[in-house]
Coordinates of C-alpha atoms in Angstrom, one line a residue:
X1 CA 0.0 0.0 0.0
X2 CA 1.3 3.5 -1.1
X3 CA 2.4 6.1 1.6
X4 CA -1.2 8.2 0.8
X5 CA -3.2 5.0 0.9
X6 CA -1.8 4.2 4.7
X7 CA -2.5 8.2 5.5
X8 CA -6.1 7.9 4.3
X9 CA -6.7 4.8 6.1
X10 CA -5.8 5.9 9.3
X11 CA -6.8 9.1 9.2
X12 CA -9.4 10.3 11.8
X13 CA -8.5 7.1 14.0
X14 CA -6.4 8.6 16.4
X15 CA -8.7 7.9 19.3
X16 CA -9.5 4.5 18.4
X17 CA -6.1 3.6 18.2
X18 CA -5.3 5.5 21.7
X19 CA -8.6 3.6 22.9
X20 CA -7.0 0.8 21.3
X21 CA -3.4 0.8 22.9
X22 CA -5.4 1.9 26.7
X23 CA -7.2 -1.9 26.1
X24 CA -4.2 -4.2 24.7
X25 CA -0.9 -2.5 26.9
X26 CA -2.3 -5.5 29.6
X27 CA -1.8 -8.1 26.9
X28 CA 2.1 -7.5 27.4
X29 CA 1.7 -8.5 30.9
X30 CA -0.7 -11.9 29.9
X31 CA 2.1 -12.6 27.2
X32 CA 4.5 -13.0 30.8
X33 CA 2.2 -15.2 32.3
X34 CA 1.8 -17.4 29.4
X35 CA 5.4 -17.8 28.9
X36 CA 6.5 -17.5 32.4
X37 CA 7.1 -21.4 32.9
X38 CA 9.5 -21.8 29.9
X39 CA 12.4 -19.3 31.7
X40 CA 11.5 -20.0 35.4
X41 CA 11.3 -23.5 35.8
X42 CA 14.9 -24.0 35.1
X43 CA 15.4 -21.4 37.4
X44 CA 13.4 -22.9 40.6
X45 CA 14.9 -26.2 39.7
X46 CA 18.3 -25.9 40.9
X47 CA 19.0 -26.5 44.5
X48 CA 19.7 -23.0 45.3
X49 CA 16.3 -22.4 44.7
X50 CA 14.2 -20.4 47.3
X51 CA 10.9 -22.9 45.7
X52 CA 11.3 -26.8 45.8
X53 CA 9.6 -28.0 42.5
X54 CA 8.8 -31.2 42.1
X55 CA 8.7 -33.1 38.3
X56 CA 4.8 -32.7 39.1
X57 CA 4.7 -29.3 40.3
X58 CA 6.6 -28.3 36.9
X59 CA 3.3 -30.3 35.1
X60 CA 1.3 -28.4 37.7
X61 CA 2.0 -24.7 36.6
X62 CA 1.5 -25.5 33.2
X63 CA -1.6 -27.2 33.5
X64 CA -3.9 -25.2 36.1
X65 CA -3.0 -22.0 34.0
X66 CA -5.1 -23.7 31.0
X67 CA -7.6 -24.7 34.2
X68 CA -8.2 -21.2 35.0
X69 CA -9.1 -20.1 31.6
X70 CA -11.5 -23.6 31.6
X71 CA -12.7 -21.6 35.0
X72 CA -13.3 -18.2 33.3
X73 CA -15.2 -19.1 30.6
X74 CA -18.7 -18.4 32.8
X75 CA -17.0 -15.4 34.1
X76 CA -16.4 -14.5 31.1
X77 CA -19.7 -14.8 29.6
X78 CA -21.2 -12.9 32.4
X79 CA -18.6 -10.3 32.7
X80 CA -18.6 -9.2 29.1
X81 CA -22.5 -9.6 28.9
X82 CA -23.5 -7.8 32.4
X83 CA -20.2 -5.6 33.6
X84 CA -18.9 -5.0 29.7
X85 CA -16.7 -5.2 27.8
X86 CA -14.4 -2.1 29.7
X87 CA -15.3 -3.1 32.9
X88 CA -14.0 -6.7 31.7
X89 CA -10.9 -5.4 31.0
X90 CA -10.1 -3.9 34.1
X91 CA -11.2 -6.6 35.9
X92 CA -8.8 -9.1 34.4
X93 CA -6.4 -6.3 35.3
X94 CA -6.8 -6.4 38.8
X95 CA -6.8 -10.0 38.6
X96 CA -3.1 -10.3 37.0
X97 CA -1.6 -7.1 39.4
X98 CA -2.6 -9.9 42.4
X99 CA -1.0 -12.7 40.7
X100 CA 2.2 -10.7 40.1
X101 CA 2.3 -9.5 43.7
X102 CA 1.9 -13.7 44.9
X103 CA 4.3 -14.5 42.6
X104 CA 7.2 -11.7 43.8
X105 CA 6.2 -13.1 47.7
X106 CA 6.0 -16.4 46.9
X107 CA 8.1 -18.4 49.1
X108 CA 6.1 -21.8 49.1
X109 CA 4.9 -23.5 45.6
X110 CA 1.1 -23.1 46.9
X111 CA 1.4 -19.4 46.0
X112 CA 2.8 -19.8 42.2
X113 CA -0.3 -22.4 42.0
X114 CA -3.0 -19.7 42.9
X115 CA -1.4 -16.7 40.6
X116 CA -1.3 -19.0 37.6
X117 CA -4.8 -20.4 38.2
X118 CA -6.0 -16.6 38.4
X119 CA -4.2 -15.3 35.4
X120 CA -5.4 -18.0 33.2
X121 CA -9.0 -17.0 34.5
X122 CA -7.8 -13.2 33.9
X123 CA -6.5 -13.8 30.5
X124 CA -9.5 -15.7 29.2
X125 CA -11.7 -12.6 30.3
X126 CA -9.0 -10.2 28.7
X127 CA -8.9 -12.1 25.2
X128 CA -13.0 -12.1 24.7
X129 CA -13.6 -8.6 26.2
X130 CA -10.4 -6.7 24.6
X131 CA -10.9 -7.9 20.9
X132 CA -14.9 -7.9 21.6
X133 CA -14.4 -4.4 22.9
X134 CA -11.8 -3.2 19.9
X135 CA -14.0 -4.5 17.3
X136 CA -17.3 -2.5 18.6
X137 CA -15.4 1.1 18.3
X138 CA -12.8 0.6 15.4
X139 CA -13.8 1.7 11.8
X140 CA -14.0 -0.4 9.7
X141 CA -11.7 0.4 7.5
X142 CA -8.5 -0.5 10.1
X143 CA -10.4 -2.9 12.8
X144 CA -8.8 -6.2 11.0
X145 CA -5.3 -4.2 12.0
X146 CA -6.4 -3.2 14.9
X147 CA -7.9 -6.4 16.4
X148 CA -4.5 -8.1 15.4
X149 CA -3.0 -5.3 18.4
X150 CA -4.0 -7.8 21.3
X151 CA -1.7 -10.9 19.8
X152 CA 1.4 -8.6 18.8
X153 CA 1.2 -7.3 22.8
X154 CA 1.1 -10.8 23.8
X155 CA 3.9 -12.0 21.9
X156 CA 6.1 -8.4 23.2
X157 CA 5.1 -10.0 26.8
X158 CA 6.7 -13.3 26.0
X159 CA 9.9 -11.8 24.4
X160 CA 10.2 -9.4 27.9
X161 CA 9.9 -12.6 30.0
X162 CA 12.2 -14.8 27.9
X163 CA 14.4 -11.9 28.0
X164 CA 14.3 -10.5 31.5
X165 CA 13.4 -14.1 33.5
X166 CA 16.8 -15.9 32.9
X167 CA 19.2 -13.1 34.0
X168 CA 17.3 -10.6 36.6
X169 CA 16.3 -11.1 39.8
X170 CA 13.2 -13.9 40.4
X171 CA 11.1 -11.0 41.1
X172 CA 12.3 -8.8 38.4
X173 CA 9.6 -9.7 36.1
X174 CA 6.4 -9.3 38.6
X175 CA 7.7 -5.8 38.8
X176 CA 7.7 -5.2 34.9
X177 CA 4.5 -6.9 34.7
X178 CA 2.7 -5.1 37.2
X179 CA 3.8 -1.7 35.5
X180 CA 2.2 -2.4 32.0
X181 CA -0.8 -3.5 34.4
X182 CA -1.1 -0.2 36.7
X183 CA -0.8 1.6 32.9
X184 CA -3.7 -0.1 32.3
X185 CA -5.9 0.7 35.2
X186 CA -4.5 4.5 35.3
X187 CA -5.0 5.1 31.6
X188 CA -8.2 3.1 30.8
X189 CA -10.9 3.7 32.4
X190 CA -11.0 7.5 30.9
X191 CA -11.1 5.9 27.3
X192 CA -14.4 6.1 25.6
X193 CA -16.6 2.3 26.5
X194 CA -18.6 0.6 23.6
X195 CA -21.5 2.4 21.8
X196 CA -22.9 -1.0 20.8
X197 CA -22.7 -2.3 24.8
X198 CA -24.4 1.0 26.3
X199 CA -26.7 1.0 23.2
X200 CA -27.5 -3.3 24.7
X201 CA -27.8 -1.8 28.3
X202 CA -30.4 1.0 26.5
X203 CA -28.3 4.1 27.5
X204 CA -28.4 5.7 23.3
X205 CA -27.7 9.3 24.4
X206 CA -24.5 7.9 26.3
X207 CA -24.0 5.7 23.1
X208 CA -23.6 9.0 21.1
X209 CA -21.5 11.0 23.2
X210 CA -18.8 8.3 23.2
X211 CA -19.1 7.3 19.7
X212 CA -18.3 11.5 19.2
X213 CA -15.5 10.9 21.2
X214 CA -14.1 7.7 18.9
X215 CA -14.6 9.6 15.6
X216 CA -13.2 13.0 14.5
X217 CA -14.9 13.0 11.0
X218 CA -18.4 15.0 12.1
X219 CA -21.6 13.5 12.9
X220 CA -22.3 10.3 14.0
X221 CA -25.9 10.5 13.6
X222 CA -25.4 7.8 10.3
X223 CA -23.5 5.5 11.8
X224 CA -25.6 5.7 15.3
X225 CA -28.8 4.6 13.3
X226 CA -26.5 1.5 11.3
X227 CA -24.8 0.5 15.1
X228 CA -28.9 0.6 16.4
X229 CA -30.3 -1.2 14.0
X230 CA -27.1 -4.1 14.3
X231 CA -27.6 -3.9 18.1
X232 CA -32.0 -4.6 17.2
X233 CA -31.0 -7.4 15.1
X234 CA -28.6 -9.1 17.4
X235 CA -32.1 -9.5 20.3
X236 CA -34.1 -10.8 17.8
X237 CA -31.7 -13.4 17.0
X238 CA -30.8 -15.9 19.3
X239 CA -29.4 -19.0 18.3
X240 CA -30.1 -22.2 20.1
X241 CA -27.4 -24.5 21.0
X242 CA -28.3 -27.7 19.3
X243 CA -28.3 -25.5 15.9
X244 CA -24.4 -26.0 16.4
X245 CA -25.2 -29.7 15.5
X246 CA -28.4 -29.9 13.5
X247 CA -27.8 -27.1 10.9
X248 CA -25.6 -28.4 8.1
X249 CA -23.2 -25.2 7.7
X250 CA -23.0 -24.5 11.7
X251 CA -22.1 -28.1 12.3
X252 CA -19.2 -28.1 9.7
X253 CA -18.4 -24.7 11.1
X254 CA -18.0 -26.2 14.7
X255 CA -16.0 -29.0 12.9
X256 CA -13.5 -26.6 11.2
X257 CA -13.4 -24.6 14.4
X258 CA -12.7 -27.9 17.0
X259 CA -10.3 -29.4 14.3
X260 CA -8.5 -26.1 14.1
X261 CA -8.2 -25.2 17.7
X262 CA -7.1 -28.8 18.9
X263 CA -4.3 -28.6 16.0
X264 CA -3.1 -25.2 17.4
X265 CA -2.1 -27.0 20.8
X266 CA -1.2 -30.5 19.0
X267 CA 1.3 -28.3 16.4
X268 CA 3.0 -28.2 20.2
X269 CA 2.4 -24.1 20.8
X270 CA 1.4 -24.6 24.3
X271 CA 4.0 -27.1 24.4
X272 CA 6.8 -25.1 22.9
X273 CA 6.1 -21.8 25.1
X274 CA 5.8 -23.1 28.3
X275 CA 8.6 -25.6 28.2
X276 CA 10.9 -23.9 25.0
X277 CA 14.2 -23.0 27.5
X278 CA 14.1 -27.1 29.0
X279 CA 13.6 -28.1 25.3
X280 CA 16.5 -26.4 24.4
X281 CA 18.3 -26.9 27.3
X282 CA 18.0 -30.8 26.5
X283 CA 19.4 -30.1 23.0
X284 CA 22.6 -29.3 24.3
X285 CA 23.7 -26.7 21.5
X286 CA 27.0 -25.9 21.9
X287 CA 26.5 -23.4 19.4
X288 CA 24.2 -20.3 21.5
X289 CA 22.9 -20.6 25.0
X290 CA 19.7 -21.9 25.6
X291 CA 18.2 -18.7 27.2
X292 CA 19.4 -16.5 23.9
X293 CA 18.0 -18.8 21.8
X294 CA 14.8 -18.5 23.8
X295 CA 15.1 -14.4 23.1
X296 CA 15.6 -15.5 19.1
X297 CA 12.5 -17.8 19.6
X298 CA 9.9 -14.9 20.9
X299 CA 11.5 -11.9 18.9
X300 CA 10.7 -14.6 15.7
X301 CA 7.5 -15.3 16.7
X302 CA 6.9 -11.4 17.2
X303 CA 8.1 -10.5 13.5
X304 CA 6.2 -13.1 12.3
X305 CA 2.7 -11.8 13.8
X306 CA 3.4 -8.5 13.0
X307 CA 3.9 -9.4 9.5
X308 CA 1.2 -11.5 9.4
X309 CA -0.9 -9.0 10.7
X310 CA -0.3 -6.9 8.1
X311 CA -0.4 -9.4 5.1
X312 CA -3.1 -12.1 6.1
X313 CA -5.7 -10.8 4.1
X314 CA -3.6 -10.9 1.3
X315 CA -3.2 -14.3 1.2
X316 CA -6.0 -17.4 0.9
X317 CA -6.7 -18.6 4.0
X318 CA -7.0 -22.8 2.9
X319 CA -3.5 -22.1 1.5
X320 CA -1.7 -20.4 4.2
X321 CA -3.3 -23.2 6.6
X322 CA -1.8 -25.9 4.4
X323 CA 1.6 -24.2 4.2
X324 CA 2.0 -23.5 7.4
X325 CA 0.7 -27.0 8.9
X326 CA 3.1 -28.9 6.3
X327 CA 6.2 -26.4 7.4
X328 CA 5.3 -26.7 11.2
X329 CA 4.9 -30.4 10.8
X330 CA 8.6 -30.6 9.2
X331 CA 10.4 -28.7 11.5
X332 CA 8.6 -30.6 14.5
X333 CA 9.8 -34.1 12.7
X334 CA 13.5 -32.7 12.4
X335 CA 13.3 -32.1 16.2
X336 CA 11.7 -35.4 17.2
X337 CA 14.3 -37.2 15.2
X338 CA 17.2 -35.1 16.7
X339 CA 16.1 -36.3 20.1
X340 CA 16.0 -39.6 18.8
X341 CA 19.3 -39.8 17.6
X342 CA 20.2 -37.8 21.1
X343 CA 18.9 -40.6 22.9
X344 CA 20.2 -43.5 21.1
X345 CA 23.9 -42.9 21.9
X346 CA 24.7 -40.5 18.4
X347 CA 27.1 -37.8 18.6
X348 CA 24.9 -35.1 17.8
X349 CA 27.7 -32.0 18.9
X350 CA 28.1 -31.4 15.1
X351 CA 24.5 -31.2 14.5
X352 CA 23.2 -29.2 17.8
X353 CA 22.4 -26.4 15.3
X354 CA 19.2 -28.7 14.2
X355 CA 17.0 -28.1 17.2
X356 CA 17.6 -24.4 17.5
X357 CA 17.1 -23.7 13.7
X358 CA 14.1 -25.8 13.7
X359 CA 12.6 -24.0 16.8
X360 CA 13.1 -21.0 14.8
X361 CA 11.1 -21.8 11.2
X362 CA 8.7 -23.0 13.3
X363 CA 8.3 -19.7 15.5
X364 CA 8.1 -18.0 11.8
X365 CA 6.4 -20.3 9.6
X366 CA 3.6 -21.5 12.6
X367 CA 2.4 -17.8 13.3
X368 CA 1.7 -17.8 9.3
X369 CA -1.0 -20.1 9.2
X370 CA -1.8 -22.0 12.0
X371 CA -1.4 -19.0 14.3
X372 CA -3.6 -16.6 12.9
X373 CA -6.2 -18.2 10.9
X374 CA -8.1 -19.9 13.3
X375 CA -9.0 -16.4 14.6
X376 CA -9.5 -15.2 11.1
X377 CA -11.6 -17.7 10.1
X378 CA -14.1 -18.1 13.7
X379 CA -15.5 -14.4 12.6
X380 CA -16.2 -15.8 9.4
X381 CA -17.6 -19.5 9.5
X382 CA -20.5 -18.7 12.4
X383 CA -23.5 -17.0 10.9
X384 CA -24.8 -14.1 13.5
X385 CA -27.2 -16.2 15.4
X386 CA -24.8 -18.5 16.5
X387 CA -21.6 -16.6 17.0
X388 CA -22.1 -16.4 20.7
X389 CA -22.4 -20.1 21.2
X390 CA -20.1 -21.3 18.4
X391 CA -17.2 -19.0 19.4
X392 CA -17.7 -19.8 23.3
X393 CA -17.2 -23.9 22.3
X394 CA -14.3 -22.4 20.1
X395 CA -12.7 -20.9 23.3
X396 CA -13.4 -24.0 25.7
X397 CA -11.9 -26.5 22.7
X398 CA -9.1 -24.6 22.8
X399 CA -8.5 -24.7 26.2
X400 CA -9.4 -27.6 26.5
X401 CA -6.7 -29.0 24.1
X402 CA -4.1 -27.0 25.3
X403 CA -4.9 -28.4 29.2
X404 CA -4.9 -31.9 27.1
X405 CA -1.1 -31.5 24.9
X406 CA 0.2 -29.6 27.9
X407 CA -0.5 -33.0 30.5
X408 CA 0.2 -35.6 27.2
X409 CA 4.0 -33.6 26.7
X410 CA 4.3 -34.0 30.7
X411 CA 3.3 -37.3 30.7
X412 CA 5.3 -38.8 27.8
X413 CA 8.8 -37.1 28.9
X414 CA 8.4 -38.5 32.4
X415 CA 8.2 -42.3 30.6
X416 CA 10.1 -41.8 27.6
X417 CA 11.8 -39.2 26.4
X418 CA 11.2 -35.8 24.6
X419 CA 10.9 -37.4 21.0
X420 CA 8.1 -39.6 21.5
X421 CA 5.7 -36.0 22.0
X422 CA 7.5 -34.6 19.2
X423 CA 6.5 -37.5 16.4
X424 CA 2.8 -37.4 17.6
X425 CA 2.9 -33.1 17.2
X426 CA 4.7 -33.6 13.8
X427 CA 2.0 -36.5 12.7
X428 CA -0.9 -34.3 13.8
X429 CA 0.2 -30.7 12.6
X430 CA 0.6 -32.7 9.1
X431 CA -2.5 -34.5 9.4
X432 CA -3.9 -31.2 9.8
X433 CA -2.4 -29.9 6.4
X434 CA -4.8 -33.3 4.8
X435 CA -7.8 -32.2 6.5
X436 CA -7.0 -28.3 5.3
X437 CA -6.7 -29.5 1.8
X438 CA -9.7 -31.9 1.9
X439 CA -12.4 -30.2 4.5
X440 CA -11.7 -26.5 5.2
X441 CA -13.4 -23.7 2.0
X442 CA -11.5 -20.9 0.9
X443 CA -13.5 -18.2 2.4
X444 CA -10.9 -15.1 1.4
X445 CA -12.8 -12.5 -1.0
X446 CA -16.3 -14.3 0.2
X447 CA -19.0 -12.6 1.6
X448 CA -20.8 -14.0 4.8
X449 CA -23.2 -15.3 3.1
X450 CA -21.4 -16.7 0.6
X451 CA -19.7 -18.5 3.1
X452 CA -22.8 -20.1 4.6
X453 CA -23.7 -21.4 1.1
X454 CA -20.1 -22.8 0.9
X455 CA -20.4 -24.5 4.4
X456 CA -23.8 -26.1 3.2
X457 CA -22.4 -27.9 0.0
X458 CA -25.1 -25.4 -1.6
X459 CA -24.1 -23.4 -4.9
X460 CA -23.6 -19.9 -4.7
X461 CA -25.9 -17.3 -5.8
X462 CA -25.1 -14.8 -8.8
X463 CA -23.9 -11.4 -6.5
X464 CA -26.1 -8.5 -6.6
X465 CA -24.9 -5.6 -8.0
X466 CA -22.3 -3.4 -5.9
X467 CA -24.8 0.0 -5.9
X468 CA -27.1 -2.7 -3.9
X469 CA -27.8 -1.9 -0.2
X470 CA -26.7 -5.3 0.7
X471 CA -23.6 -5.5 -1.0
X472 CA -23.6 -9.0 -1.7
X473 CA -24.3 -9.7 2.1
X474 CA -26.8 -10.9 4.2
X475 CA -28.1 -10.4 7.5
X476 CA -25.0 -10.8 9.0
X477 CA -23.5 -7.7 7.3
X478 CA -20.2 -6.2 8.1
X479 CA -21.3 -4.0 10.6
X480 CA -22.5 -6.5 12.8
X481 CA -19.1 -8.3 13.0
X482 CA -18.2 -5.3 14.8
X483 CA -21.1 -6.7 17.9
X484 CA -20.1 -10.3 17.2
X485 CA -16.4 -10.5 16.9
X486 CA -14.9 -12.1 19.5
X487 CA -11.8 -14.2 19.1
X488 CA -11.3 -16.7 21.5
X489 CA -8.4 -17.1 24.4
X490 CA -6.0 -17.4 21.2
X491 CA -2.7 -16.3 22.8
X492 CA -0.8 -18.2 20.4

């Protein structure tokens, strides 16, 4: 895009991206969380260690993180739905600033256990209400960029911890945490809420006076009518859960949606960030240290999103899923069988480059594809009726996965050894790149309703012409995403 085509598209949006920043800067702090355990359990391993961990304490932290996002999905669905979506945010706030503090005083393991049951809790709230909230006040014209803000802070909060964790003091990174988080709850709550929440809770004057504050471009009186007639819509349609399963198009929706979030954590993410600095500790590179290449990993996988941020809806989605599912798959083979040869008695000191250049294309080649179009592509699959329910079981399969790869990695390491885990994520991510090729539509350059047709096996009817008032699209028209679009708890 040309230097005046970036200037017209963002001008006017200096509040939304302000609003924008004010709702995201906690994401850096939920990025530490999530990849806490990959720099700290070598740390509180050693004997010197001021916290004993046991083998099943390490397989503890992991796991009752993805349990407290399991735990917040009610929380969520109430929070977002009764307090909304701003008050959400600061709630998961205050939630992470106490699990920092337990986690700097921690001086027994029962501590660490309650901060990271509460910030998985926090984070699930955070990654439904923040993109939720962002897509209800951004313009069009910039909301795919901006609801890509949330996963780029993320993946900054990973790169601090993998950075900071290894060489500062254990508390060092509760302090740096609990900054972005106290930004957060200083800055935030003056930032303008959602018109389309207000406009649920029947407030409309309110509604006004903070979309005015969102746009600089004149009235609002226009787009007030559009966001009251979306918000109408949305009560007169309520989707019933077994619709997920009867209807033809939701059930191969939910299929896409399952299949695509279970591959996420079986590709290893969960896997890979939690447990990345003992991975590559195992390897025994005696070409870089196992802590830098953990820096190399997250600054990777940050380039990567960005990029991808930028240029996903450039690409077909079908064919970024298969690239990036064969690619993943490879470089997850290549690690297994390094292990493998590791463990079998091979002198691998010539070859200890493999595991940390394989870590690395996946970092790049995973954020591509299976990172980012399973949050693409939940938007788009799940007419408006059922988005609620079908991206709420899109959250929990997630999670549920994750808890489920997270405990099978665990598991299989304390039995065998880490190649075993590694074959089954390489046969899986690959098996993945099959059922992309065989199952999944291209929905790029579709409409939603389009799409529907696709996911029914029905043909597609001749467009109307563009002066049309529907554009091509039915009820679920663009400006309803912006009520509708919630990712799920997608940190990877």
């Amino acid at each position: 895009m040309h230097e005046k085509g970036i200037i017209d598209m963002f001008r006017g949006t200096a509040p939304q991206i302000v609003a924008v920043l004010g709702s995201t800067i906690g994401a850096i702090s939920d990025g530490m969380h999530y990849g806490w355990s990959a720099p700290f359990t070598p740390i509180l391993e050693k004997e010197d260690s001021h916290i004993k961990l046991s083998h099943s304490d390490v397989t503890w932290l992991e796991s009752i993180y993805l349990i407290g996002g399991l735990a917040g999905l009610p929380v969520t669905i109430y929070s977002v739905d009764r307090l909304g979506r701003k008050a959400s945010i600061l709630l998961a706030a205050v939630i992470s600033l106490v699990a920092w503090i337990l986690i700097a005083i921690a001086n027994n393991v029962i501590y660490l256990y309650i901060a990271r049951f509460a910030v998985g809790l926090s984070g699930d709230v955070a990654f439904v209400a923040a993109p939720m909230y962002i897509a209800e006040i951004a313009d069009r014209k910039i909301r795919g960029f901006l609801s890509g803000t949330i996963y780029v802070m993320m993946l900054v909060g990973i790169l601090v911890v993998y950075a900071v964790g290894p060489f500062a003091p254990f508390y060092t990174c509760s302090i740096i945490g609990s900054v972005f988080v106290i930004i957060q709850l200083v800055a935030f709550p003056f930032m303008p809420d959602s018109p389309y929440y207000l406009l649920q809770r029947h407030k409309p004057e309110k509604a006004k006076r903070h979309l005015e504050r969102l746009r600089t471009t004149g009235t609002v009186d226009k787009e007030m009518e559009e966001i009251t007639t979306a918000v109408d819509r949305q009560r007169s349609e309520k989707g019933r859960p077994q619709d997920l399963i009867l209807n033809k198009g939701n059930r191969k929706a939910f299929i896409i949606m399952t299949v695509l979030n279970a591959a996420q954590h079986f590709s290893s993410i969960s896997v890979m960030l939690m447990n990345l600095h003992s991975i590559l500790k195992e390897a025994e590179s005696e070409y870089i240290s196992f802590e830098i290449a953990g820096i190399m990993f997250s600054a990777f996988m940050l380039i990567a999103a960005t990029i991808a941020d930028f240029t996903c809806d450039k690409f077909g989605r079908k064919g970024l899923l298969i690239c990036s599912s064969l690619l993943s798959g490879v470089s997850l083979l290549v690690l297994a069988v390094y292990f493998t040869m590791k463990n079998n008695g091979y002198d691998v000191g010539g070859i200890s480059w493999i595991p940390i250049a394989a870590v690395m294309v996946y970092a790049g080649v995973f954020k591509f594809g299976l990172g980012i179009i399973p949050i693409v592509m939940t938007a788009e699959l799940f007419p408006a009726k059922m988005k609620a329910i079908g991206m709420t079981m899109a959250d929990f399969a997630y999670l549920f996965f994750g808890l489920v790869s997270v405990e099978m990695y665990q598991k299989l390491i304390e039995v065998y050894y880490l190649d075993l885990p590694f074959y089954i994520f390489a046969s899986t991510t690959l098996l993945t790149a099959i059922f992309s090729w065989l199952y999944i539509p291209e929905t790029k350059g579709k409409t939603l309703e389009e799409i529907q047709y696709m996911l029914k096996g029905e043909p597609i009817p001749e467009r109307k012409p563009s002066n049309y008032i529907g554009n091509g699209l039915d009820d679920t028209s663009e400006k309803d995403i912006k009520l509708t679009e919630i990712s799920p708890n997608n940190v990877a």
